[in-house]
């Protein structure tokens, strides 16, 4: 069995490779060429424990995560866990990966894929609401999906200088040097951003309910992973022709979709699937003034495909530690 930590995972793949693999995972979802039971979640003392199994081809995987809202105040990651990759024929354990970091890496890639397909190529600014681990990787991938010159950050807590400097240093390591601005409020962020990513666990919309501020932007939602969480305001719905999601389950799991559907602000015939888009004929990118929305809640086949790529690349490059159980 190969053990892969955060540093070894980063050394094994490029961000572009991970985005390409996420796109392939969405094509697999559209073809139905996989088995993925509904994720099992257990709530305990405000924490959520998730068990996400998946099988595709000759590979089986299960990701085990804990989501602990009190952890950031303790100086610990909000998301922690492991990813177990196995041979689908023999059942042999192939690899054990850092599941929290895998989630951050593939969720960042999900956001990057959303920007690739639902933002204009001439977008040069991105606003990220939620300056945590997820927000960090959304900003990083944004600079690989588009020629980003300006990053705007917003969080309900003050964004620390150390966070901004770490983001600046990481981007510099990739040859990127956008200007980074910490915003005082969401209106400032919306006024300056072509692309807006929400990466929070908020129960209330984190953006102003003002069509004039929302119009003409690409929105990517990667937070709001439960029915009681919501990031986007009602004013988004008159502006978007349709919302793209990963699978029908997203409409039940995320409050950003479940609540508008229940309240009649969104109809199911305006919900479309990114896998069908990718498997179909070439599609036109948005035009100036068009508002788009891509919502992700994460699915097991994404983790399987990305961890499969990481494992294959790590073996080729001789990375990781081999252990016997």
PDB file of C-alpha atoms in Angstrom:
ATOM      1  CA  UNK A   1       0.000   0.000   0.000  1.00  0.00           C
ATOM      2  CA  UNK A   2       1.273   3.448  -0.913  1.00  0.00           C
ATOM      3  CA  UNK A   3       0.944   6.264   1.640  1.00  0.00           C
ATOM      4  CA  UNK A   4       0.665   9.733   0.086  1.00  0.00           C
ATOM      5  CA  UNK A   5       0.738  12.921   2.137  1.00  0.00           C
ATOM      6  CA  UNK A   6      -0.037  16.476   1.047  1.00  0.00           C
ATOM      7  CA  UNK A   7       3.447  17.261  -0.276  1.00  0.00           C
ATOM      8  CA  UNK A   8       3.662  14.021  -2.252  1.00  0.00           C
ATOM      9  CA  UNK A   9       0.214  14.562  -3.754  1.00  0.00           C
ATOM     10  CA  UNK A  10       1.206  18.060  -4.910  1.00  0.00           C
ATOM     11  CA  UNK A  11       4.430  16.774  -6.450  1.00  0.00           C
ATOM     12  CA  UNK A  12       2.627  14.031  -8.359  1.00  0.00           C
ATOM     13  CA  UNK A  13       0.214  16.153 -10.458  1.00  0.00           C
ATOM     14  CA  UNK A  14      -0.246  19.590 -11.989  1.00  0.00           C
ATOM     15  CA  UNK A  15      -3.362  21.653 -11.367  1.00  0.00           C
ATOM     16  CA  UNK A  16      -4.230  21.439 -15.063  1.00  0.00           C
ATOM     17  CA  UNK A  17      -4.051  17.624 -14.881  1.00  0.00           C
ATOM     18  CA  UNK A  18      -6.427  17.603 -11.914  1.00  0.00           C
ATOM     19  CA  UNK A  19      -8.922  19.855 -13.734  1.00  0.00           C
ATOM     20  CA  UNK A  20      -8.761  17.583 -16.793  1.00  0.00           C
ATOM     21  CA  UNK A  21      -9.385  14.569 -14.558  1.00  0.00           C
ATOM     22  CA  UNK A  22     -12.377  16.266 -12.930  1.00  0.00           C
ATOM     23  CA  UNK A  23     -13.822  16.844 -16.396  1.00  0.00           C
ATOM     24  CA  UNK A  24     -13.340  13.152 -17.192  1.00  0.00           C
ATOM     25  CA  UNK A  25     -15.129  12.260 -13.946  1.00  0.00           C
ATOM     26  CA  UNK A  26     -18.104  14.373 -15.009  1.00  0.00           C
ATOM     27  CA  UNK A  27     -18.195  12.579 -18.362  1.00  0.00           C
ATOM     28  CA  UNK A  28     -18.235   9.256 -16.486  1.00  0.00           C
ATOM     29  CA  UNK A  29     -21.157  10.504 -14.371  1.00  0.00           C
ATOM     30  CA  UNK A  30     -23.103  11.383 -17.510  1.00  0.00           C
ATOM     31  CA  UNK A  31     -22.413   7.950 -19.049  1.00  0.00           C
ATOM     32  CA  UNK A  32     -23.455   6.200 -15.848  1.00  0.00           C
ATOM     33  CA  UNK A  33     -20.315   4.060 -15.989  1.00  0.00           C
ATOM     34  CA  UNK A  34     -19.838   3.841 -12.208  1.00  0.00           C
ATOM     35  CA  UNK A  35     -21.435   2.707  -8.953  1.00  0.00           C
ATOM     36  CA  UNK A  36     -21.843   5.285  -6.210  1.00  0.00           C
ATOM     37  CA  UNK A  37     -24.163   4.630  -3.270  1.00  0.00           C
ATOM     38  CA  UNK A  38     -25.557   7.701  -1.536  1.00  0.00           C
ATOM     39  CA  UNK A  39     -23.047   9.105   0.909  1.00  0.00           C
ATOM     40  CA  UNK A  40     -23.646   8.174   4.543  1.00  0.00           C
ATOM     41  CA  UNK A  41     -23.525  11.106   6.949  1.00  0.00           C
ATOM     42  CA  UNK A  42     -23.617  11.008  10.716  1.00  0.00           C
ATOM     43  CA  UNK A  43     -24.166  14.107  12.880  1.00  0.00           C
ATOM     44  CA  UNK A  44     -22.582  14.256  16.324  1.00  0.00           C
ATOM     45  CA  UNK A  45     -22.221  17.294  18.613  1.00  0.00           C
ATOM     46  CA  UNK A  46     -22.300  19.704  15.688  1.00  0.00           C
ATOM     47  CA  UNK A  47     -19.801  17.698  13.652  1.00  0.00           C
ATOM     48  CA  UNK A  48     -20.533  15.792  10.448  1.00  0.00           C
ATOM     49  CA  UNK A  49     -18.904  12.489   9.525  1.00  0.00           C
ATOM     50  CA  UNK A  50     -19.162  11.470   5.863  1.00  0.00           C
ATOM     51  CA  UNK A  51     -18.557   8.077   4.234  1.00  0.00           C
ATOM     52  CA  UNK A  52     -18.381   8.234   0.438  1.00  0.00           C
ATOM     53  CA  UNK A  53     -17.895   4.941  -1.479  1.00  0.00           C
ATOM     54  CA  UNK A  54     -17.513   4.641  -5.262  1.00  0.00           C
ATOM     55  CA  UNK A  55     -16.564   2.013  -7.854  1.00  0.00           C
ATOM     56  CA  UNK A  56     -15.464   2.646 -11.427  1.00  0.00           C
ATOM     57  CA  UNK A  57     -13.771   0.236 -13.792  1.00  0.00           C
ATOM     58  CA  UNK A  58     -11.164  -1.758 -11.890  1.00  0.00           C
ATOM     59  CA  UNK A  59     -10.877   0.678  -8.969  1.00  0.00           C
ATOM     60  CA  UNK A  60     -12.861   1.014  -5.762  1.00  0.00           C
ATOM     61  CA  UNK A  61     -12.573   3.913  -3.341  1.00  0.00           C
ATOM     62  CA  UNK A  62     -14.034   5.220  -0.120  1.00  0.00           C
ATOM     63  CA  UNK A  63     -13.403   8.627   1.417  1.00  0.00           C
ATOM     64  CA  UNK A  64     -13.991   9.178   5.110  1.00  0.00           C
ATOM     65  CA  UNK A  65     -14.250  12.808   6.227  1.00  0.00           C
ATOM     66  CA  UNK A  66     -15.013  14.716   9.392  1.00  0.00           C
ATOM     67  CA  UNK A  67     -16.320  18.283   9.197  1.00  0.00           C
ATOM     68  CA  UNK A  68     -15.786  20.086  12.485  1.00  0.00           C
ATOM     69  CA  UNK A  69     -16.982  23.732  12.604  1.00  0.00           C
ATOM     70  CA  UNK A  70     -15.083  24.433  15.842  1.00  0.00           C
ATOM     71  CA  UNK A  71     -11.735  23.296  14.431  1.00  0.00           C
ATOM     72  CA  UNK A  72     -10.600  26.594  12.840  1.00  0.00           C
ATOM     73  CA  UNK A  73     -10.813  28.274  16.253  1.00  0.00           C
ATOM     74  CA  UNK A  74      -8.633  25.451  17.577  1.00  0.00           C
ATOM     75  CA  UNK A  75      -6.067  25.992  14.842  1.00  0.00           C
ATOM     76  CA  UNK A  76      -7.125  22.738  13.164  1.00  0.00           C
ATOM     77  CA  UNK A  77      -8.496  22.100   9.652  1.00  0.00           C
ATOM     78  CA  UNK A  78     -12.280  22.225   9.245  1.00  0.00           C
ATOM     79  CA  UNK A  79     -12.123  19.099   7.033  1.00  0.00           C
ATOM     80  CA  UNK A  80      -9.990  16.077   7.921  1.00  0.00           C
ATOM     81  CA  UNK A  81     -10.010  12.519   6.636  1.00  0.00           C
ATOM     82  CA  UNK A  82      -8.537   9.746   4.551  1.00  0.00           C
ATOM     83  CA  UNK A  83      -9.050   8.338   1.061  1.00  0.00           C
ATOM     84  CA  UNK A  84      -8.706   4.596   0.568  1.00  0.00           C
ATOM     85  CA  UNK A  85      -8.044   3.365  -2.978  1.00  0.00           C
ATOM     86  CA  UNK A  86      -8.397  -0.366  -3.753  1.00  0.00           C
ATOM     87  CA  UNK A  87      -8.149  -2.769  -6.671  1.00  0.00           C
ATOM     88  CA  UNK A  88     -11.720  -3.510  -7.736  1.00  0.00           C
ATOM     89  CA  UNK A  89     -10.904  -7.101  -8.718  1.00  0.00           C
ATOM     90  CA  UNK A  90      -8.654  -8.429  -5.948  1.00  0.00           C
ATOM     91  CA  UNK A  91      -9.690  -5.963  -3.256  1.00  0.00           C
ATOM     92  CA  UNK A  92      -6.015  -5.218  -2.586  1.00  0.00           C
ATOM     93  CA  UNK A  93      -5.452  -1.831  -0.946  1.00  0.00           C
ATOM     94  CA  UNK A  94      -3.477   0.317  -3.376  1.00  0.00           C
ATOM     95  CA  UNK A  95      -3.106   3.645  -1.614  1.00  0.00           C
ATOM     96  CA  UNK A  96      -4.047   5.707   1.397  1.00  0.00           C
ATOM     97  CA  UNK A  97      -4.207   9.451   0.763  1.00  0.00           C
ATOM     98  CA  UNK A  98      -4.691  12.540   2.900  1.00  0.00           C
ATOM     99  CA  UNK A  99      -8.461  12.876   2.436  1.00  0.00           C
ATOM    100  CA  UNK A 100      -8.750  16.447   3.669  1.00  0.00           C
ATOM    101  CA  UNK A 101      -6.134  17.694   1.241  1.00  0.00           C
ATOM    102  CA  UNK A 102      -7.557  15.564  -1.584  1.00  0.00           C
ATOM    103  CA  UNK A 103     -10.920  17.267  -0.965  1.00  0.00           C
ATOM    104  CA  UNK A 104      -9.344  20.716  -1.136  1.00  0.00           C
ATOM    105  CA  UNK A 105      -7.405  19.853  -4.298  1.00  0.00           C
ATOM    106  CA  UNK A 106     -10.311  18.329  -6.212  1.00  0.00           C
ATOM    107  CA  UNK A 107     -12.824  20.939  -4.998  1.00  0.00           C
ATOM    108  CA  UNK A 108     -10.464  23.633  -6.217  1.00  0.00           C
ATOM    109  CA  UNK A 109     -10.337  21.804  -9.542  1.00  0.00           C
ATOM    110  CA  UNK A 110     -14.136  21.613  -9.609  1.00  0.00           C
ATOM    111  CA  UNK A 111     -14.244  25.389  -9.272  1.00  0.00           C
ATOM    112  CA  UNK A 112     -11.595  25.703 -11.980  1.00  0.00           C
ATOM    113  CA  UNK A 113     -13.630  23.513 -14.331  1.00  0.00           C
ATOM    114  CA  UNK A 114     -16.690  25.660 -13.617  1.00  0.00           C
ATOM    115  CA  UNK A 115     -14.702  28.761 -14.557  1.00  0.00           C
ATOM    116  CA  UNK A 116     -13.380  27.075 -17.705  1.00  0.00           C
ATOM    117  CA  UNK A 117     -16.889  26.456 -18.999  1.00  0.00           C
ATOM    118  CA  UNK A 118     -19.125  29.141 -17.479  1.00  0.00           C
ATOM    119  CA  UNK A 119     -16.968  32.276 -17.410  1.00  0.00           C
ATOM    120  CA  UNK A 120     -15.913  34.464 -20.308  1.00  0.00           C
ATOM    121  CA  UNK A 121     -12.316  33.997 -21.514  1.00  0.00           C
ATOM    122  CA  UNK A 122     -11.708  37.717 -20.951  1.00  0.00           C
ATOM    123  CA  UNK A 123     -12.428  37.495 -17.201  1.00  0.00           C
ATOM    124  CA  UNK A 124      -9.464  38.900 -15.281  1.00  0.00           C
ATOM    125  CA  UNK A 125     -10.766  39.213 -11.719  1.00  0.00           C
ATOM    126  CA  UNK A 126     -12.121  36.749  -9.186  1.00  0.00           C
ATOM    127  CA  UNK A 127     -13.808  37.327  -5.847  1.00  0.00           C
ATOM    128  CA  UNK A 128     -13.645  34.541  -3.264  1.00  0.00           C
ATOM    129  CA  UNK A 129     -16.041  34.575  -0.306  1.00  0.00           C
ATOM    130  CA  UNK A 130     -14.643  32.352   2.416  1.00  0.00           C
ATOM    131  CA  UNK A 131     -10.953  32.693   3.211  1.00  0.00           C
ATOM    132  CA  UNK A 132     -10.375  29.158   4.418  1.00  0.00           C
ATOM    133  CA  UNK A 133      -8.732  26.135   2.845  1.00  0.00           C
ATOM    134  CA  UNK A 134     -11.419  25.825   0.171  1.00  0.00           C
ATOM    135  CA  UNK A 135     -11.207  29.515  -0.684  1.00  0.00           C
ATOM    136  CA  UNK A 136      -7.429  29.284  -0.939  1.00  0.00           C
ATOM    137  CA  UNK A 137      -7.588  26.568  -3.590  1.00  0.00           C
ATOM    138  CA  UNK A 138     -10.447  28.255  -5.440  1.00  0.00           C
ATOM    139  CA  UNK A 139      -8.238  31.326  -5.871  1.00  0.00           C
ATOM    140  CA  UNK A 140      -5.309  29.155  -6.915  1.00  0.00           C
ATOM    141  CA  UNK A 141      -7.275  27.267  -9.561  1.00  0.00           C
ATOM    142  CA  UNK A 142      -8.955  30.455 -10.797  1.00  0.00           C
ATOM    143  CA  UNK A 143      -5.523  31.693 -11.846  1.00  0.00           C
ATOM    144  CA  UNK A 144      -5.018  28.497 -13.865  1.00  0.00           C
ATOM    145  CA  UNK A 145      -8.463  28.568 -15.463  1.00  0.00           C
ATOM    146  CA  UNK A 146      -8.358  32.234 -16.519  1.00  0.00           C
ATOM    147  CA  UNK A 147      -5.779  35.037 -16.810  1.00  0.00           C
ATOM    148  CA  UNK A 148      -6.585  36.455 -13.390  1.00  0.00           C
ATOM    149  CA  UNK A 149      -4.983  39.789 -12.564  1.00  0.00           C
ATOM    150  CA  UNK A 150      -7.007  40.665  -9.455  1.00  0.00           C
ATOM    151  CA  UNK A 151      -8.145  38.499  -6.528  1.00  0.00           C
ATOM    152  CA  UNK A 152     -10.660  39.877  -4.023  1.00  0.00           C
ATOM    153  CA  UNK A 153     -11.087  38.082  -0.683  1.00  0.00           C
ATOM    154  CA  UNK A 154     -13.875  38.315   1.874  1.00  0.00           C
ATOM    155  CA  UNK A 155     -14.545  36.414   5.082  1.00  0.00           C
ATOM    156  CA  UNK A 156     -16.798  36.933   8.094  1.00  0.00           C
ATOM    157  CA  UNK A 157     -13.610  36.973  10.178  1.00  0.00           C
ATOM    158  CA  UNK A 158     -10.677  39.290   9.445  1.00  0.00           C
ATOM    159  CA  UNK A 159      -8.451  37.799   6.727  1.00  0.00           C
ATOM    160  CA  UNK A 160      -5.006  37.461   8.251  1.00  0.00           C
ATOM    161  CA  UNK A 161      -1.939  38.880   6.531  1.00  0.00           C
ATOM    162  CA  UNK A 162      -0.310  35.451   6.802  1.00  0.00           C
ATOM    163  CA  UNK A 163      -3.129  33.916   4.722  1.00  0.00           C
ATOM    164  CA  UNK A 164      -2.719  36.532   1.990  1.00  0.00           C
ATOM    165  CA  UNK A 165       1.051  36.089   1.982  1.00  0.00           C
ATOM    166  CA  UNK A 166       0.774  32.295   1.742  1.00  0.00           C
ATOM    167  CA  UNK A 167      -1.597  32.656  -1.209  1.00  0.00           C
ATOM    168  CA  UNK A 168       0.740  35.174  -2.842  1.00  0.00           C
ATOM    169  CA  UNK A 169       3.769  32.891  -2.335  1.00  0.00           C
ATOM    170  CA  UNK A 170       1.951  29.812  -3.636  1.00  0.00           C
ATOM    171  CA  UNK A 171       0.797  31.666  -6.751  1.00  0.00           C
ATOM    172  CA  UNK A 172       4.331  32.979  -7.304  1.00  0.00           C
ATOM    173  CA  UNK A 173       5.611  29.390  -7.255  1.00  0.00           C
ATOM    174  CA  UNK A 174       3.309  28.764 -10.232  1.00  0.00           C
ATOM    175  CA  UNK A 175       4.505  31.903 -12.005  1.00  0.00           C
ATOM    176  CA  UNK A 176       1.362  33.893 -11.142  1.00  0.00           C
ATOM    177  CA  UNK A 177       1.358  37.394  -9.633  1.00  0.00           C
ATOM    178  CA  UNK A 178      -2.182  38.783  -9.338  1.00  0.00           C
ATOM    179  CA  UNK A 179      -2.912  41.657  -7.002  1.00  0.00           C
ATOM    180  CA  UNK A 180      -4.728  40.472  -3.850  1.00  0.00           C
ATOM    181  CA  UNK A 181      -7.220  42.739  -2.076  1.00  0.00           C
ATOM    182  CA  UNK A 182      -9.119  42.020   1.133  1.00  0.00           C
ATOM    183  CA  UNK A 183     -12.618  43.522   0.816  1.00  0.00           C
ATOM    184  CA  UNK A 184     -14.556  45.318   3.517  1.00  0.00           C
ATOM    185  CA  UNK A 185     -17.904  43.880   2.368  1.00  0.00           C
ATOM    186  CA  UNK A 186     -19.584  41.849  -0.330  1.00  0.00           C
ATOM    187  CA  UNK A 187     -20.614  44.898  -2.351  1.00  0.00           C
ATOM    188  CA  UNK A 188     -16.992  45.866  -2.830  1.00  0.00           C
ATOM    189  CA  UNK A 189     -16.160  42.317  -3.923  1.00  0.00           C
ATOM    190  CA  UNK A 190     -19.096  42.130  -6.350  1.00  0.00           C
ATOM    191  CA  UNK A 191     -18.357  45.513  -7.913  1.00  0.00           C
ATOM    192  CA  UNK A 192     -14.829  44.449  -8.859  1.00  0.00           C
ATOM    193  CA  UNK A 193     -15.125  40.722  -9.666  1.00  0.00           C
ATOM    194  CA  UNK A 194     -15.873  39.074 -13.022  1.00  0.00           C
ATOM    195  CA  UNK A 195     -16.018  35.630 -11.357  1.00  0.00           C
ATOM    196  CA  UNK A 196     -17.409  35.073  -7.853  1.00  0.00           C
ATOM    197  CA  UNK A 197     -16.750  31.900  -5.852  1.00  0.00           C
ATOM    198  CA  UNK A 198     -18.546  31.147  -2.594  1.00  0.00           C
ATOM    199  CA  UNK A 199     -16.799  28.678  -0.296  1.00  0.00           C
ATOM    200  CA  UNK A 200     -18.533  28.985   3.072  1.00  0.00           C
ATOM    201  CA  UNK A 201     -20.721  27.036   5.465  1.00  0.00           C
ATOM    202  CA  UNK A 202     -23.157  29.932   5.877  1.00  0.00           C
ATOM    203  CA  UNK A 203     -26.828  29.356   6.630  1.00  0.00           C
ATOM    204  CA  UNK A 204     -27.720  32.733   5.075  1.00  0.00           C
ATOM    205  CA  UNK A 205     -26.799  34.257   1.685  1.00  0.00           C
ATOM    206  CA  UNK A 206     -23.318  35.797   1.759  1.00  0.00           C
ATOM    207  CA  UNK A 207     -24.002  38.095  -1.225  1.00  0.00           C
ATOM    208  CA  UNK A 208     -26.342  41.089  -1.489  1.00  0.00           C
ATOM    209  CA  UNK A 209     -29.831  40.427  -2.846  1.00  0.00           C
ATOM    210  CA  UNK A 210     -29.313  42.995  -5.611  1.00  0.00           C
ATOM    211  CA  UNK A 211     -29.668  42.042  -9.283  1.00  0.00           C
ATOM    212  CA  UNK A 212     -27.547  45.007 -10.383  1.00  0.00           C
ATOM    213  CA  UNK A 213     -24.568  43.729  -8.381  1.00  0.00           C
ATOM    214  CA  UNK A 214     -24.983  40.124  -9.570  1.00  0.00           C
ATOM    215  CA  UNK A 215     -25.700  40.656 -13.264  1.00  0.00           C
ATOM    216  CA  UNK A 216     -23.122  39.585 -15.861  1.00  0.00           C
ATOM    217  CA  UNK A 217     -20.927  37.508 -13.559  1.00  0.00           C
ATOM    218  CA  UNK A 218     -19.954  33.846 -13.356  1.00  0.00           C
ATOM    219  CA  UNK A 219     -20.898  32.351  -9.979  1.00  0.00           C
ATOM    220  CA  UNK A 220     -19.334  29.144  -8.697  1.00  0.00           C
ATOM    221  CA  UNK A 221     -20.740  27.732  -5.448  1.00  0.00           C
ATOM    222  CA  UNK A 222     -18.691  25.092  -3.622  1.00  0.00           C
ATOM    223  CA  UNK A 223     -20.018  25.612  -0.090  1.00  0.00           C
ATOM    224  CA  UNK A 224     -23.622  25.030   1.008  1.00  0.00           C
ATOM    225  CA  UNK A 225     -23.284  21.256   1.224  1.00  0.00           C
ATOM    226  CA  UNK A 226     -26.359  20.752   3.428  1.00  0.00           C
ATOM    227  CA  UNK A 227     -30.046  21.688   3.057  1.00  0.00           C
ATOM    228  CA  UNK A 228     -29.737  24.245   5.886  1.00  0.00           C
ATOM    229  CA  UNK A 229     -26.813  26.051   4.229  1.00  0.00           C
ATOM    230  CA  UNK A 230     -27.177  28.776   1.649  1.00  0.00           C
ATOM    231  CA  UNK A 231     -24.759  31.198  -0.044  1.00  0.00           C
ATOM    232  CA  UNK A 232     -26.569  32.752  -3.045  1.00  0.00           C
ATOM    233  CA  UNK A 233     -29.453  35.261  -2.717  1.00  0.00           C
ATOM    234  CA  UNK A 234     -32.838  35.033  -4.431  1.00  0.00           C
ATOM    235  CA  UNK A 235     -31.859  37.783  -6.885  1.00  0.00           C
ATOM    236  CA  UNK A 236     -29.670  35.304  -8.785  1.00  0.00           C
ATOM    237  CA  UNK A 237     -32.645  33.382 -10.215  1.00  0.00           C
ATOM    238  CA  UNK A 238     -34.160  35.997 -12.549  1.00  0.00           C
ATOM    239  CA  UNK A 239     -30.684  36.474 -14.029  1.00  0.00           C
ATOM    240  CA  UNK A 240     -29.603  32.926 -14.890  1.00  0.00           C
ATOM    241  CA  UNK A 241     -31.112  30.868 -17.681  1.00  0.00           C
ATOM    242  CA  UNK A 242     -30.125  27.636 -15.930  1.00  0.00           C
ATOM    243  CA  UNK A 243     -27.942  26.358 -13.123  1.00  0.00           C
ATOM    244  CA  UNK A 244     -25.445  23.577 -13.814  1.00  0.00           C
ATOM    245  CA  UNK A 245     -24.918  20.858 -11.204  1.00  0.00           C
ATOM    246  CA  UNK A 246     -23.196  17.476 -10.929  1.00  0.00           C
ATOM    247  CA  UNK A 247     -26.167  15.199 -10.380  1.00  0.00           C
ATOM    248  CA  UNK A 248     -29.830  15.340  -9.259  1.00  0.00           C
ATOM    249  CA  UNK A 249     -28.882  14.674  -5.629  1.00  0.00           C
ATOM    250  CA  UNK A 250     -27.430  18.203  -5.454  1.00  0.00           C
ATOM    251  CA  UNK A 251     -30.973  19.561  -5.597  1.00  0.00           C
ATOM    252  CA  UNK A 252     -31.747  17.850  -2.290  1.00  0.00           C
ATOM    253  CA  UNK A 253     -28.398  18.245  -0.572  1.00  0.00           C
ATOM    254  CA  UNK A 254     -27.736  21.970  -1.019  1.00  0.00           C
ATOM    255  CA  UNK A 255     -29.934  24.711   0.368  1.00  0.00           C
ATOM    256  CA  UNK A 256     -28.828  26.881  -2.559  1.00  0.00           C
ATOM    257  CA  UNK A 257     -30.954  24.627  -4.772  1.00  0.00           C
ATOM    258  CA  UNK A 258     -33.459  22.927  -2.442  1.00  0.00           C
ATOM    259  CA  UNK A 259     -34.857  26.183  -1.036  1.00  0.00           C
ATOM    260  CA  UNK A 260     -35.389  27.994  -4.383  1.00  0.00           C
ATOM    261  CA  UNK A 261     -36.994  24.820  -5.786  1.00  0.00           C
ATOM    262  CA  UNK A 262     -39.323  24.568  -2.794  1.00  0.00           C
ATOM    263  CA  UNK A 263     -40.212  28.268  -2.992  1.00  0.00           C
ATOM    264  CA  UNK A 264     -40.929  28.272  -6.723  1.00  0.00           C
ATOM    265  CA  UNK A 265     -37.983  30.531  -7.605  1.00  0.00           C
ATOM    266  CA  UNK A 266     -36.312  27.725  -9.565  1.00  0.00           C
ATOM    267  CA  UNK A 267     -37.853  24.942 -11.664  1.00  0.00           C
ATOM    268  CA  UNK A 268     -36.229  21.591 -12.422  1.00  0.00           C
ATOM    269  CA  UNK A 269     -36.321  22.285 -16.157  1.00  0.00           C
ATOM    270  CA  UNK A 270     -33.753  25.033 -15.491  1.00  0.00           C
ATOM    271  CA  UNK A 271     -31.364  22.569 -13.818  1.00  0.00           C
ATOM    272  CA  UNK A 272     -28.750  21.093 -16.179  1.00  0.00           C
ATOM    273  CA  UNK A 273     -25.851  18.682 -15.705  1.00  0.00           C
ATOM    274  CA  UNK A 274     -22.243  19.481 -16.422  1.00  0.00           C
ATOM    275  CA  UNK A 275     -21.457  15.914 -17.548  1.00  0.00           C
ATOM    276  CA  UNK A 276     -24.057  16.121 -20.311  1.00  0.00           C
ATOM    277  CA  UNK A 277     -22.581  19.462 -21.357  1.00  0.00           C
ATOM    278  CA  UNK A 278     -19.073  17.999 -21.561  1.00  0.00           C
ATOM    279  CA  UNK A 279     -20.208  14.892 -23.449  1.00  0.00           C
ATOM    280  CA  UNK A 280     -22.233  16.940 -25.917  1.00  0.00           C
ATOM    281  CA  UNK A 281     -21.154  19.094 -28.847  1.00  0.00           C
ATOM    282  CA  UNK A 282     -18.873  22.069 -28.237  1.00  0.00           C
ATOM    283  CA  UNK A 283     -20.759  24.761 -26.370  1.00  0.00           C
ATOM    284  CA  UNK A 284     -20.500  28.530 -26.646  1.00  0.00           C
ATOM    285  CA  UNK A 285     -18.933  30.350 -23.715  1.00  0.00           C
ATOM    286  CA  UNK A 286     -20.926  33.137 -22.043  1.00  0.00           C
ATOM    287  CA  UNK A 287     -21.199  36.522 -23.719  1.00  0.00           C
ATOM    288  CA  UNK A 288     -20.753  39.916 -22.078  1.00  0.00           C
ATOM    289  CA  UNK A 289     -23.630  40.631 -19.729  1.00  0.00           C
ATOM    290  CA  UNK A 290     -24.607  36.965 -19.298  1.00  0.00           C
ATOM    291  CA  UNK A 291     -24.958  35.625 -15.754  1.00  0.00           C
ATOM    292  CA  UNK A 292     -24.028  31.987 -15.060  1.00  0.00           C
ATOM    293  CA  UNK A 293     -24.131  29.714 -12.026  1.00  0.00           C
ATOM    294  CA  UNK A 294     -22.386  26.387 -11.411  1.00  0.00           C
ATOM    295  CA  UNK A 295     -23.135  24.629  -8.127  1.00  0.00           C
ATOM    296  CA  UNK A 296     -21.073  21.739  -6.753  1.00  0.00           C
ATOM    297  CA  UNK A 297     -21.678  19.652  -3.646  1.00  0.00           C
ATOM    298  CA  UNK A 298     -18.996  17.060  -4.438  1.00  0.00           C
ATOM    299  CA  UNK A 299     -19.510  13.421  -5.372  1.00  0.00           C
ATOM    300  CA  UNK A 300     -17.482  10.279  -4.746  1.00  0.00           C
ATOM    301  CA  UNK A 301     -16.568   9.640  -8.366  1.00  0.00           C
ATOM    302  CA  UNK A 302     -14.599  12.913  -8.384  1.00  0.00           C
ATOM    303  CA  UNK A 303     -12.483  11.687  -5.475  1.00  0.00           C
ATOM    304  CA  UNK A 304     -12.021   8.280  -7.080  1.00  0.00           C
ATOM    305  CA  UNK A 305     -10.861   9.667 -10.431  1.00  0.00           C
ATOM    306  CA  UNK A 306      -8.545  12.292  -8.948  1.00  0.00           C
ATOM    307  CA  UNK A 307      -7.003   9.869  -6.436  1.00  0.00           C
ATOM    308  CA  UNK A 308      -6.569   7.324  -9.232  1.00  0.00           C
ATOM    309  CA  UNK A 309      -4.609   9.896 -11.245  1.00  0.00           C
ATOM    310  CA  UNK A 310      -2.520  10.849  -8.219  1.00  0.00           C
ATOM    311  CA  UNK A 311      -1.740   7.206  -7.455  1.00  0.00           C
ATOM    312  CA  UNK A 312      -0.705   6.433 -11.035  1.00  0.00           C
ATOM    313  CA  UNK A 313       1.500   9.526 -11.268  1.00  0.00           C
ATOM    314  CA  UNK A 314       3.052   8.861  -7.832  1.00  0.00           C
ATOM    315  CA  UNK A 315       3.980   5.317  -8.863  1.00  0.00           C
ATOM    316  CA  UNK A 316       5.545   6.625 -12.087  1.00  0.00           C
ATOM    317  CA  UNK A 317       7.534   9.269 -10.195  1.00  0.00           C
ATOM    318  CA  UNK A 318       8.502   7.029  -7.269  1.00  0.00           C
ATOM    319  CA  UNK A 319       6.702   9.151  -4.670  1.00  0.00           C
ATOM    320  CA  UNK A 320       5.139   8.077  -1.388  1.00  0.00           C
ATOM    321  CA  UNK A 321       5.921   5.435   1.224  1.00  0.00           C
ATOM    322  CA  UNK A 322       5.174   1.756   0.645  1.00  0.00           C
ATOM    323  CA  UNK A 323       3.929  -0.124   3.705  1.00  0.00           C
ATOM    324  CA  UNK A 324       2.590  -3.611   4.361  1.00  0.00           C
ATOM    325  CA  UNK A 325      -0.467  -4.169   6.543  1.00  0.00           C
TER     326      UNK A 325
END
